[in-house]
XYZ file of N, CA and C in Angstrom:
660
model
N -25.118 -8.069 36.972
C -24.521 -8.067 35.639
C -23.068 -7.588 35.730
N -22.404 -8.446 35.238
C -20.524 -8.102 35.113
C -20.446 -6.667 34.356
N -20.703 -6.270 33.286
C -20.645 -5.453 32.496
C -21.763 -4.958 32.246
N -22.052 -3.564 32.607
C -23.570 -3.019 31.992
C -23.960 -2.679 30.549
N -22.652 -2.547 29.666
C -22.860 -2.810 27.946
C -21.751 -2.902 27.701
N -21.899 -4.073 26.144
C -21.548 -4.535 25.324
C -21.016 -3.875 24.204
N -19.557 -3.613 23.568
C -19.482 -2.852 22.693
C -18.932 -3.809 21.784
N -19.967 -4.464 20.395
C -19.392 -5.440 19.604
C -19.124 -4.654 18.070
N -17.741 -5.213 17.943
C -17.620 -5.455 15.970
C -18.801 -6.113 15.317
N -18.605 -5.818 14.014
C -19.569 -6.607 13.079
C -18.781 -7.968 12.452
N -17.996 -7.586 11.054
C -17.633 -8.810 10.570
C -16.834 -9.325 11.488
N -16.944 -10.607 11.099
C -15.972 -11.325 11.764
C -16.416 -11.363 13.505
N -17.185 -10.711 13.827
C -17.202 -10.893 15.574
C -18.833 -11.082 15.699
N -19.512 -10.130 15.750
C -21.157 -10.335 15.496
C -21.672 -11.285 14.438
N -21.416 -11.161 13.246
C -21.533 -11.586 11.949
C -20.603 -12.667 11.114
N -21.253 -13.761 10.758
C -20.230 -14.926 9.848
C -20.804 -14.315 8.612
N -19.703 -14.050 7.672
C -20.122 -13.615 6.169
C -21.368 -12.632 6.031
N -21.012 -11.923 6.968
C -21.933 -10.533 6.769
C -23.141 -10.729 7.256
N -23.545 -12.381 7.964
C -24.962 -12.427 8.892
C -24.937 -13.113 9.846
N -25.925 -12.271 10.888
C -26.191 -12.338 12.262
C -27.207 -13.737 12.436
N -26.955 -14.490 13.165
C -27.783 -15.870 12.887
C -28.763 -15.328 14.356
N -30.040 -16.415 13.980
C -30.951 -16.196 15.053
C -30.804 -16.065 16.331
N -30.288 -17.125 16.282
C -29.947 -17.811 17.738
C -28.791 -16.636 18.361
N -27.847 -15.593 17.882
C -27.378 -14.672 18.467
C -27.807 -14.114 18.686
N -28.857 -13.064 18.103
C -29.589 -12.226 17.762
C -30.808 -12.156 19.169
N -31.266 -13.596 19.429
C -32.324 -13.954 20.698
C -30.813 -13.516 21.686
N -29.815 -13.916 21.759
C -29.037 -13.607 22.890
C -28.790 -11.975 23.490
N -28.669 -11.194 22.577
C -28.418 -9.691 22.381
C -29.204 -9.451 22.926
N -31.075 -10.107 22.516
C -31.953 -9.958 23.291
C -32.408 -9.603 24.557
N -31.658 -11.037 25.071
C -32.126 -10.993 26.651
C -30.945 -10.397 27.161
N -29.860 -9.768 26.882
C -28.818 -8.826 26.996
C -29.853 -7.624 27.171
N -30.328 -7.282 26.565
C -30.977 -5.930 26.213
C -32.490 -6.055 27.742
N -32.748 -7.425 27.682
C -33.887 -7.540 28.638
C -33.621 -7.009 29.979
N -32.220 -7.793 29.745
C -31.505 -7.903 31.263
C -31.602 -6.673 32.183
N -30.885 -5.625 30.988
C -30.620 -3.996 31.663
C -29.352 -3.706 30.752
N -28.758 -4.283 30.049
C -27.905 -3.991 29.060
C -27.709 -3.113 28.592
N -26.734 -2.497 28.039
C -26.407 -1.655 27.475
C -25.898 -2.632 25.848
N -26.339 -2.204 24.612
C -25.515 -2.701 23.482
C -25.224 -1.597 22.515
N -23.961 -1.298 22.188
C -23.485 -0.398 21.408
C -22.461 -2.040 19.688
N -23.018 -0.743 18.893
C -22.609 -1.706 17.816
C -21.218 -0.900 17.034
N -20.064 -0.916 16.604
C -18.756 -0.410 16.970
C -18.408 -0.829 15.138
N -18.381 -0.780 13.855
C -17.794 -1.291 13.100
C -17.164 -0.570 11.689
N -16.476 -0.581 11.136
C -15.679 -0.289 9.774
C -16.835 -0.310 8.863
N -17.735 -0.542 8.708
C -18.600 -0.458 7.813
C -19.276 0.550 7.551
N -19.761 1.069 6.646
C -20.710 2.406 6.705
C -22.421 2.066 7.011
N -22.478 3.018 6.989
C -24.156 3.025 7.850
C -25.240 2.190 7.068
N -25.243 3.122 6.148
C -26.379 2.495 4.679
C -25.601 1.287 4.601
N -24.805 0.836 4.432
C -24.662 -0.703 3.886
C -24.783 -1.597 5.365
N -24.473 -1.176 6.753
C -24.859 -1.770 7.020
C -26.367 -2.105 7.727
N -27.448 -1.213 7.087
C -29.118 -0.896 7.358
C -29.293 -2.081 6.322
N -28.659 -2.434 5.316
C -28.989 -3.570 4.073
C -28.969 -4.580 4.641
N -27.792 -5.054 5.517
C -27.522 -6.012 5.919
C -27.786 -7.123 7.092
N -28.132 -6.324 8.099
C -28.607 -6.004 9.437
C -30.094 -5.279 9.952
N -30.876 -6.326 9.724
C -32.241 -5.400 10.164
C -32.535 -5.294 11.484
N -31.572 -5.761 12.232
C -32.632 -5.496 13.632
C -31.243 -4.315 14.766
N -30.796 -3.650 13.794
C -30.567 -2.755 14.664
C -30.256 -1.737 15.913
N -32.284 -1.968 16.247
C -33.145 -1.552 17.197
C -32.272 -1.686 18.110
N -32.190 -3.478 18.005
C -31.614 -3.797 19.330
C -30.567 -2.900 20.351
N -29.793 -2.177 19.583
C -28.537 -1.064 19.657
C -28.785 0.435 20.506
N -28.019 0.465 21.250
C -28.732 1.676 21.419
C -27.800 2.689 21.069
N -26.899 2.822 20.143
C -26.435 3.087 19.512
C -25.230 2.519 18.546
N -24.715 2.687 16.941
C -23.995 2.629 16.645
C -23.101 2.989 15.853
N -21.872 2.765 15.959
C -20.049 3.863 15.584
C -19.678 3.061 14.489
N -20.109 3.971 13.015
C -19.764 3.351 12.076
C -18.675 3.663 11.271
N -18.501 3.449 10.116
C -16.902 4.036 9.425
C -15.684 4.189 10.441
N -15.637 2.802 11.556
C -14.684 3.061 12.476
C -14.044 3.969 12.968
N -15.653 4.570 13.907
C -15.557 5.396 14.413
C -15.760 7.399 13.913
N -15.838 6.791 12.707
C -16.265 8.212 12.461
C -17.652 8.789 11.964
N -18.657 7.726 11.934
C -20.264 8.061 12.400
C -20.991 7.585 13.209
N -21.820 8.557 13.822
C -22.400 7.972 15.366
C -23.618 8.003 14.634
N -24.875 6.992 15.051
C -26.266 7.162 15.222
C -26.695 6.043 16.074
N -27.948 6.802 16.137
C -28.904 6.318 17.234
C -30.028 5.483 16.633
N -30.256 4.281 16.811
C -31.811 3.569 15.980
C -32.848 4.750 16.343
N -33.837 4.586 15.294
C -34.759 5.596 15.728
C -34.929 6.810 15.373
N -33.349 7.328 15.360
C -33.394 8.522 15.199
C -32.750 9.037 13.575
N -33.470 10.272 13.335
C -32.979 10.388 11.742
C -31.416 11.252 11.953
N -31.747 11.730 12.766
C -29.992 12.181 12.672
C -28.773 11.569 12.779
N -27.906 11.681 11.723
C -26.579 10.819 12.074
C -25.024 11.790 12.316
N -24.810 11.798 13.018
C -23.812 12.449 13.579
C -22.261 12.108 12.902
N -21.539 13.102 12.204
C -20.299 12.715 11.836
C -19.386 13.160 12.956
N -18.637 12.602 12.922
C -17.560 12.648 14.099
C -16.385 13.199 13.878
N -15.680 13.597 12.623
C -15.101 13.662 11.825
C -15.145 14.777 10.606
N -13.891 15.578 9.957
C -14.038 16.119 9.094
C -14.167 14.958 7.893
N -15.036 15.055 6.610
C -14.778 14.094 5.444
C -13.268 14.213 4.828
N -12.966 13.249 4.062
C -11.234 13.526 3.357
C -12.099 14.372 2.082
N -10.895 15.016 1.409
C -11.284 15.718 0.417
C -11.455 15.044 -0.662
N -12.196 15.177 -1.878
C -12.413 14.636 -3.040
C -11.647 14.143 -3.866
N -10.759 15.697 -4.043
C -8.999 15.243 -4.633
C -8.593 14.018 -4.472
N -8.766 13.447 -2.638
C -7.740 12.414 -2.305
C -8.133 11.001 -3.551
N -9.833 10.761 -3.231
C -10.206 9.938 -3.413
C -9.954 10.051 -5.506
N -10.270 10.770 -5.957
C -9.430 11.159 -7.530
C -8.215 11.125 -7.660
N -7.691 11.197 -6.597
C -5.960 11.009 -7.185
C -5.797 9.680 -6.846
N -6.189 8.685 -6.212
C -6.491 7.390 -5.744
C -7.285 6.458 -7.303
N -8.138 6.990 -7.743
C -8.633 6.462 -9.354
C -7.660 6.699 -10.245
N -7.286 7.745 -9.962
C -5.471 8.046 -11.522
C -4.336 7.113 -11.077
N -4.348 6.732 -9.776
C -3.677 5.764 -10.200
C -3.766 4.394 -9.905
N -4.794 3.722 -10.385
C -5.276 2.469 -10.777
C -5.830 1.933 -9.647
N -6.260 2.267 -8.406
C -5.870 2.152 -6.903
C -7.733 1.521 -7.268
N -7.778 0.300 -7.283
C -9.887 -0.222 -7.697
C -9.640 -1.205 -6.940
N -10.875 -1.488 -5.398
C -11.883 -1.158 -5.810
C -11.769 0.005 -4.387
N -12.502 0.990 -4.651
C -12.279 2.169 -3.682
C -13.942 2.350 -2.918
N -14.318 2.133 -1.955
C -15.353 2.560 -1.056
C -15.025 3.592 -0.742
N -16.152 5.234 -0.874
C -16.499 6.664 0.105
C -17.673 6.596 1.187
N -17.306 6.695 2.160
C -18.515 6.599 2.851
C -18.701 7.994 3.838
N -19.591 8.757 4.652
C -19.605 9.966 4.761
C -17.979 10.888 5.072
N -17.167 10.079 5.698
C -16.407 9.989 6.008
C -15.144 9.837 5.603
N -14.934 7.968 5.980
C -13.939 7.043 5.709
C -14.052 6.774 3.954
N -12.626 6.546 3.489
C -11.978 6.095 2.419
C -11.596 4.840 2.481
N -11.631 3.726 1.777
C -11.489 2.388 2.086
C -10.944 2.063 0.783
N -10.155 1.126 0.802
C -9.633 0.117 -0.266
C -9.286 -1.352 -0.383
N -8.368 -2.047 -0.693
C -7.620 -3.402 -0.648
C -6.574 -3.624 -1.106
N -5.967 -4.825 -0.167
C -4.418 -4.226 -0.249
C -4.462 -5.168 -1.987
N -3.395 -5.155 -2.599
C -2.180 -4.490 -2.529
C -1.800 -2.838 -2.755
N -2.212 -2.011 -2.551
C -2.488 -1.005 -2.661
C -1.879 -0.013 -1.195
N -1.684 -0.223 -0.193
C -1.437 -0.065 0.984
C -0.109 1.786 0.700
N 0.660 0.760 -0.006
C 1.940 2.094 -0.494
C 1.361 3.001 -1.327
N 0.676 3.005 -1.799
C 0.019 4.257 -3.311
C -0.794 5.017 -2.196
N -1.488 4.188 -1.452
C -2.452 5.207 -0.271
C -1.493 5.954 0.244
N -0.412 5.381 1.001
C 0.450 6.188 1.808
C 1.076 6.568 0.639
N 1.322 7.033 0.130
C 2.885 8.107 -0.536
C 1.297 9.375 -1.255
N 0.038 8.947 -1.562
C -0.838 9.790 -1.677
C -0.933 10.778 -1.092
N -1.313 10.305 0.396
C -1.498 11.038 1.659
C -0.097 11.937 2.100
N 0.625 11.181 2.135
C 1.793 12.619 2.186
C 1.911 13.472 1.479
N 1.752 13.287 -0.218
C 1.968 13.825 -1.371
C 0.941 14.811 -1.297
N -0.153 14.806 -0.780
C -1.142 15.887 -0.392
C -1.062 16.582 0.888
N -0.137 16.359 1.691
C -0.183 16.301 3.273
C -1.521 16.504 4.004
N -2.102 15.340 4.000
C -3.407 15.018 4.406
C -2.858 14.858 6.073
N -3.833 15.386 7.091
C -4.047 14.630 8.308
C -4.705 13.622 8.086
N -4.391 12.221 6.911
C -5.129 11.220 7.845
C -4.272 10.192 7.741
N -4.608 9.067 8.376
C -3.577 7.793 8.817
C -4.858 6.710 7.981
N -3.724 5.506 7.889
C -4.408 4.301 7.429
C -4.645 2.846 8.720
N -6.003 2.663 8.461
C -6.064 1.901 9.887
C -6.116 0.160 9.154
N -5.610 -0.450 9.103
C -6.013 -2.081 8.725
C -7.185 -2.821 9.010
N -7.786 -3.277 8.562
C -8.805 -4.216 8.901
C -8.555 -5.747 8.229
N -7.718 -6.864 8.330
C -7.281 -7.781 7.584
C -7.021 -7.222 6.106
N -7.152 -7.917 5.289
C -6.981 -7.279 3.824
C -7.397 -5.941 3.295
N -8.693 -5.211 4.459
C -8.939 -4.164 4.127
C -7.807 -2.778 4.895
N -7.840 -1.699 3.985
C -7.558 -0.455 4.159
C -8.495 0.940 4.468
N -8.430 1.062 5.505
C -9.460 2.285 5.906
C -8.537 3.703 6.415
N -9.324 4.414 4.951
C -8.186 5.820 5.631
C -9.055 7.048 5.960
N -8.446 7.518 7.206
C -9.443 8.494 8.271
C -8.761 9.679 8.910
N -9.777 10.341 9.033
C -8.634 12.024 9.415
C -8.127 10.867 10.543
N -6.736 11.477 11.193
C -6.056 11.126 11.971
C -6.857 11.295 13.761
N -6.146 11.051 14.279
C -7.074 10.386 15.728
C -8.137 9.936 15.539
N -8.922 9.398 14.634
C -10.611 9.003 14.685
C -10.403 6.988 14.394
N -10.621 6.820 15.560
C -10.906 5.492 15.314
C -11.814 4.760 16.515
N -12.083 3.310 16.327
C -13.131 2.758 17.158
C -13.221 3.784 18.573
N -12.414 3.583 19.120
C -12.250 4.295 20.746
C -13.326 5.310 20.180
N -12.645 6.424 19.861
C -12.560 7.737 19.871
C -14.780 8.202 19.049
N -14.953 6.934 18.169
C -15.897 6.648 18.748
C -16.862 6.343 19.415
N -16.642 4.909 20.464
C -17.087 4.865 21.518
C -17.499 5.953 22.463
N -16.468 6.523 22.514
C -15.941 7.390 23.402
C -17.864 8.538 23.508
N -18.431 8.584 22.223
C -19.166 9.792 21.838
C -20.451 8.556 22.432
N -20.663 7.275 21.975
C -21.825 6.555 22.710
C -21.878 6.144 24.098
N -20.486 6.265 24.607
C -20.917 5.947 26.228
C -21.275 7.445 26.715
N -20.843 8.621 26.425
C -21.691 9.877 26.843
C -22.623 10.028 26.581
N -23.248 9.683 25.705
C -24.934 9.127 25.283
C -25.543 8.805 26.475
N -24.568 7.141 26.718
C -25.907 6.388 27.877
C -24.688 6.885 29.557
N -24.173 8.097 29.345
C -23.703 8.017 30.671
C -23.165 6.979 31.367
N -22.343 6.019 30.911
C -21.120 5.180 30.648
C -20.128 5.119 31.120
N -19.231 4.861 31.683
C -17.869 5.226 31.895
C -17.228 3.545 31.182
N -16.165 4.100 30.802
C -15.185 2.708 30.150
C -15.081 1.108 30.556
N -14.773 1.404 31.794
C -14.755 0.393 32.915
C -16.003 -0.359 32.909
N -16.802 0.122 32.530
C -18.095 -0.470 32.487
C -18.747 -1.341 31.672
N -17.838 -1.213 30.627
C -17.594 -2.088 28.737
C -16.943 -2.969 28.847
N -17.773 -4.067 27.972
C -16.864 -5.307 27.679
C -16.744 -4.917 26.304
N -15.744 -5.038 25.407
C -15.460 -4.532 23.965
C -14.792 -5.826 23.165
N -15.691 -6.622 21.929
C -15.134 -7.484 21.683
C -15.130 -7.631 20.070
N -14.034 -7.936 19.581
C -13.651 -7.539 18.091
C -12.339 -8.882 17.582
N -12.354 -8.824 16.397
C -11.347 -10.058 15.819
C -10.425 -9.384 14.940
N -10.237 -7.955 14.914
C -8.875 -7.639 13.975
C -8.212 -6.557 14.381
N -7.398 -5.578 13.548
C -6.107 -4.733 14.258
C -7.286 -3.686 14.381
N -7.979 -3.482 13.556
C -8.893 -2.105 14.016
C -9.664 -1.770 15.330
N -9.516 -3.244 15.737
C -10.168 -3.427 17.155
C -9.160 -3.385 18.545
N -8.014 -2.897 18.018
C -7.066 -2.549 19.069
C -7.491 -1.868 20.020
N -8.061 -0.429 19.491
C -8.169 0.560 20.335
C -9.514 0.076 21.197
N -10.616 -0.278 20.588
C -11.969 -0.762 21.213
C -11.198 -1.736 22.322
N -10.442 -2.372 22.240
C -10.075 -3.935 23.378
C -9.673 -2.701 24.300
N -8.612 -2.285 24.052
C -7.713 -1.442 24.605
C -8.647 -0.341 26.075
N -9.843 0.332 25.322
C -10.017 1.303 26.077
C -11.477 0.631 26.907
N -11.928 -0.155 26.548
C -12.748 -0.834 27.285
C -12.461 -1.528 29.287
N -13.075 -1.542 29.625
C -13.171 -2.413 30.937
C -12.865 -3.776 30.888
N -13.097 -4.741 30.143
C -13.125 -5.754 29.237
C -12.578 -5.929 27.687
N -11.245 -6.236 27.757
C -10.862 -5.957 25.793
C -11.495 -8.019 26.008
N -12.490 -8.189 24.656
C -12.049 -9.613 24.646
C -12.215 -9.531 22.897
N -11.434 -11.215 22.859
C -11.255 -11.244 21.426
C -11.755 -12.915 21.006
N -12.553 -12.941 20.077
C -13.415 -14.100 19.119
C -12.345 -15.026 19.232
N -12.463 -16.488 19.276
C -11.506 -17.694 19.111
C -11.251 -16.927 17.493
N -11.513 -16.632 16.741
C -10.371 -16.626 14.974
C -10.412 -15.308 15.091
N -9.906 -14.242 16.391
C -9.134 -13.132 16.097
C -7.985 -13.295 15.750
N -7.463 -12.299 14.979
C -5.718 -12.029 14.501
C -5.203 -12.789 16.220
N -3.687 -13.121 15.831
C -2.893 -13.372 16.642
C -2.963 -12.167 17.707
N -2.456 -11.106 16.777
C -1.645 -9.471 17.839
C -3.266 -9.199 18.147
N -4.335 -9.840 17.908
C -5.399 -8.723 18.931
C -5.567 -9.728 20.115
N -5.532 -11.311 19.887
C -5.752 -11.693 21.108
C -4.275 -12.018 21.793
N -3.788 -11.129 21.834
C -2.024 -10.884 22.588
C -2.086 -9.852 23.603
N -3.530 -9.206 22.920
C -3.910 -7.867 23.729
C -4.873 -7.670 24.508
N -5.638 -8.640 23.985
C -6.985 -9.369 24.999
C -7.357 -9.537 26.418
N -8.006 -9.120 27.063
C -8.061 -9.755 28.886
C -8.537 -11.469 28.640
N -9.037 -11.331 27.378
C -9.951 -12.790 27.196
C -10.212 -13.198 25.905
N -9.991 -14.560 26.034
C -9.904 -14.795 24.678
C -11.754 -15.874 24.669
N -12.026 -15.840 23.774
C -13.513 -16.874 23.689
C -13.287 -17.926 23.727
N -14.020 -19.308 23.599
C -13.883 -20.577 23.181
C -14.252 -20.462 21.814
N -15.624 -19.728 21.829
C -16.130 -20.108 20.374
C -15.982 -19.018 19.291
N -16.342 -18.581 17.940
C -15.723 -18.051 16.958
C -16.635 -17.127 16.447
N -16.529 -15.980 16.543
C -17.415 -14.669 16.078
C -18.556 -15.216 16.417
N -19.848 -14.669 16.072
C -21.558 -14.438 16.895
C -21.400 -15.426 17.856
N -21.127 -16.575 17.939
C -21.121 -17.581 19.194
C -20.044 -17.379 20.160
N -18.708 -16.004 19.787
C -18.202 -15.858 21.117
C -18.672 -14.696 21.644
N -19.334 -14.093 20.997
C -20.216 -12.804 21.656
C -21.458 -13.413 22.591
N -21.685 -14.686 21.908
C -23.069 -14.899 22.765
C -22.337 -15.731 24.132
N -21.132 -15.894 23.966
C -20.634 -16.791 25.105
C -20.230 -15.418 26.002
N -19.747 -14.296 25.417
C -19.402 -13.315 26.619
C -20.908 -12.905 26.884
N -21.821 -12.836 26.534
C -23.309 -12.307 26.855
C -23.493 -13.648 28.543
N -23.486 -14.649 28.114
C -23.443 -15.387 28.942
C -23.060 -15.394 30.370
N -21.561 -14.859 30.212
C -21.035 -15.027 31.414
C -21.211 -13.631 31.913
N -21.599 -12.732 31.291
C -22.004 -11.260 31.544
C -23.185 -11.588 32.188
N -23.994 -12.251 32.155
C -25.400 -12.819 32.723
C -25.311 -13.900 33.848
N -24.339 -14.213 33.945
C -23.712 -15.282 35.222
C -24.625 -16.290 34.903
N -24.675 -17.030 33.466
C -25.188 -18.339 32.856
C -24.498 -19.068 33.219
C-alpha cells in the first residue's frame, strides 16, 4: 500500500451535494479491508454531519469544525481542540445584520458578503481568532486551529507520522491538510490556488477522485 491512510474533506471532495454515493462508500471499504487507515478532515460540525453521513464507522477517526473537534466512531467522547469564541462575538455579529450565522462547539461560520463586518468585529474585540475561507463560506476560529493542526491530534491516535498521508480536499481550507500531508492531492473541480499546491491533481471530480486515489493507493 502507497499510503497507509487517507485523510479526506467532505463537501466537495467525499460528497456531491452533501452525499456520499454507494459505489464510493464500497471503495473506502476495501481501503479499510486493505489495512487502511481513513481519517475524515471537514468544516462541518459533528451533529450535522451524523445527519448526513451514516456510515461513519468506516473512519477511524474524524476532525470536524476544521479542525477544531476530534472524535472517534464509537466512542461518546468528543474532544475539543480548541478554546470556544465567546458569545459576545457571535451577538455582536446578529447587531449587525451579519444572517445566516452557524455556532458549532467551537467554530463560528457565516457567508460572504459579510467577510469585512467579521474582520473589523474581531479586532474591535481583539479576539485571537482568524477567518479561514471555504469558497463562499466564512469560518472563524481561535487562531492556529485549522485542518493540519487537527490532523495532527488523529495521526497520534493511530501512531501515524505525516509522510504516511495522502490528504485530499477541493478548497482554500484544505491548504494546510495538502500542505502537511505525505501526499497533498486535489479533486479535478478544486479551486485553482489548491491544485497549484497539489503533488496531484485527479482525473475525476470529488467522491470519484477519492475513489481514484484509493485505487492507485491499492496499486489497481
Amino acid at each position: 500500500m502507497k499510503y497507509r491512510a487517507i485523510a479526506t474533506d467532505y463537501d466537495g471532495t467525499l460528497a456531491t451535494d452533501g452525499t456520499v454515493d454507494t459505489e464510493i462508500r464500497q471503495s473506502l471499504k476495501r481501503y479499510r479491508e486493505a489495512g487502511g487507515h481513513l481519517l475524515l478532515v471537514t468544516g462541518r460540525e459533528l451533529s450535522e454531519l451524523k445527519e448526513v453521513f451514516n456510515d461513519l464507522a468506516l473512519f477511524d477517526g474524524v476532525i470536524a469544525e476544521n479542525g477544531a473537534v476530534f472524535w472517534q466512531p464509537g466512542d461518546e467522547q468528543v474532544q475539543l481542540l480548541a478554546k470556544p469564541l465567546p458569545d459576545e462575538f457571535v451577538s455582536s455579529l446578529i447587531a449587525q445584520n451579519v444572517s445566516p450565522i452557524s455556532q458549532g462547539q467551537v467554530l463560528v461560520a457565516t457567508w460572504q458578503p459579510h467577510f469585512d463586518v467579521v474582520e473589523q468585529t474581531i479586532t474591535k474585540m481583539g479576539l485571537e481568532a482568524e477567518i479561514i475561507l471555504n469558497k463562499r463560506a466564512i469560518m472563524i476560529l481561535p487562531k492556529g486551529v485549522n485542518k493540519k493542526t487537527g490532523l495532527e491530534v488523529g495521526l497520534t491516535q493511530l501512531q501515524l507520522s505525516p509522510e504516511q498521508v495522502a490528504g485530499i480536499g477541493d478548497a482554500e481550507n484544505d491548504r494546510d491538510l495538502l500542505l502537511y500531508c505525505g501526499l497533498g492531492v486535489a479533486v479535478e473541480n478544486a479551486l485553482p490556488d489548491l491544485k497549484a499546491i497539489a503533488d496531484w491533481e485527479t482525473k475525476a471530480p470529488r467522491g470519484q477522485g477519492v475513489q481514484e486515489l484509493i485505487e492507485w493507493c491499492l496499486g489497481c
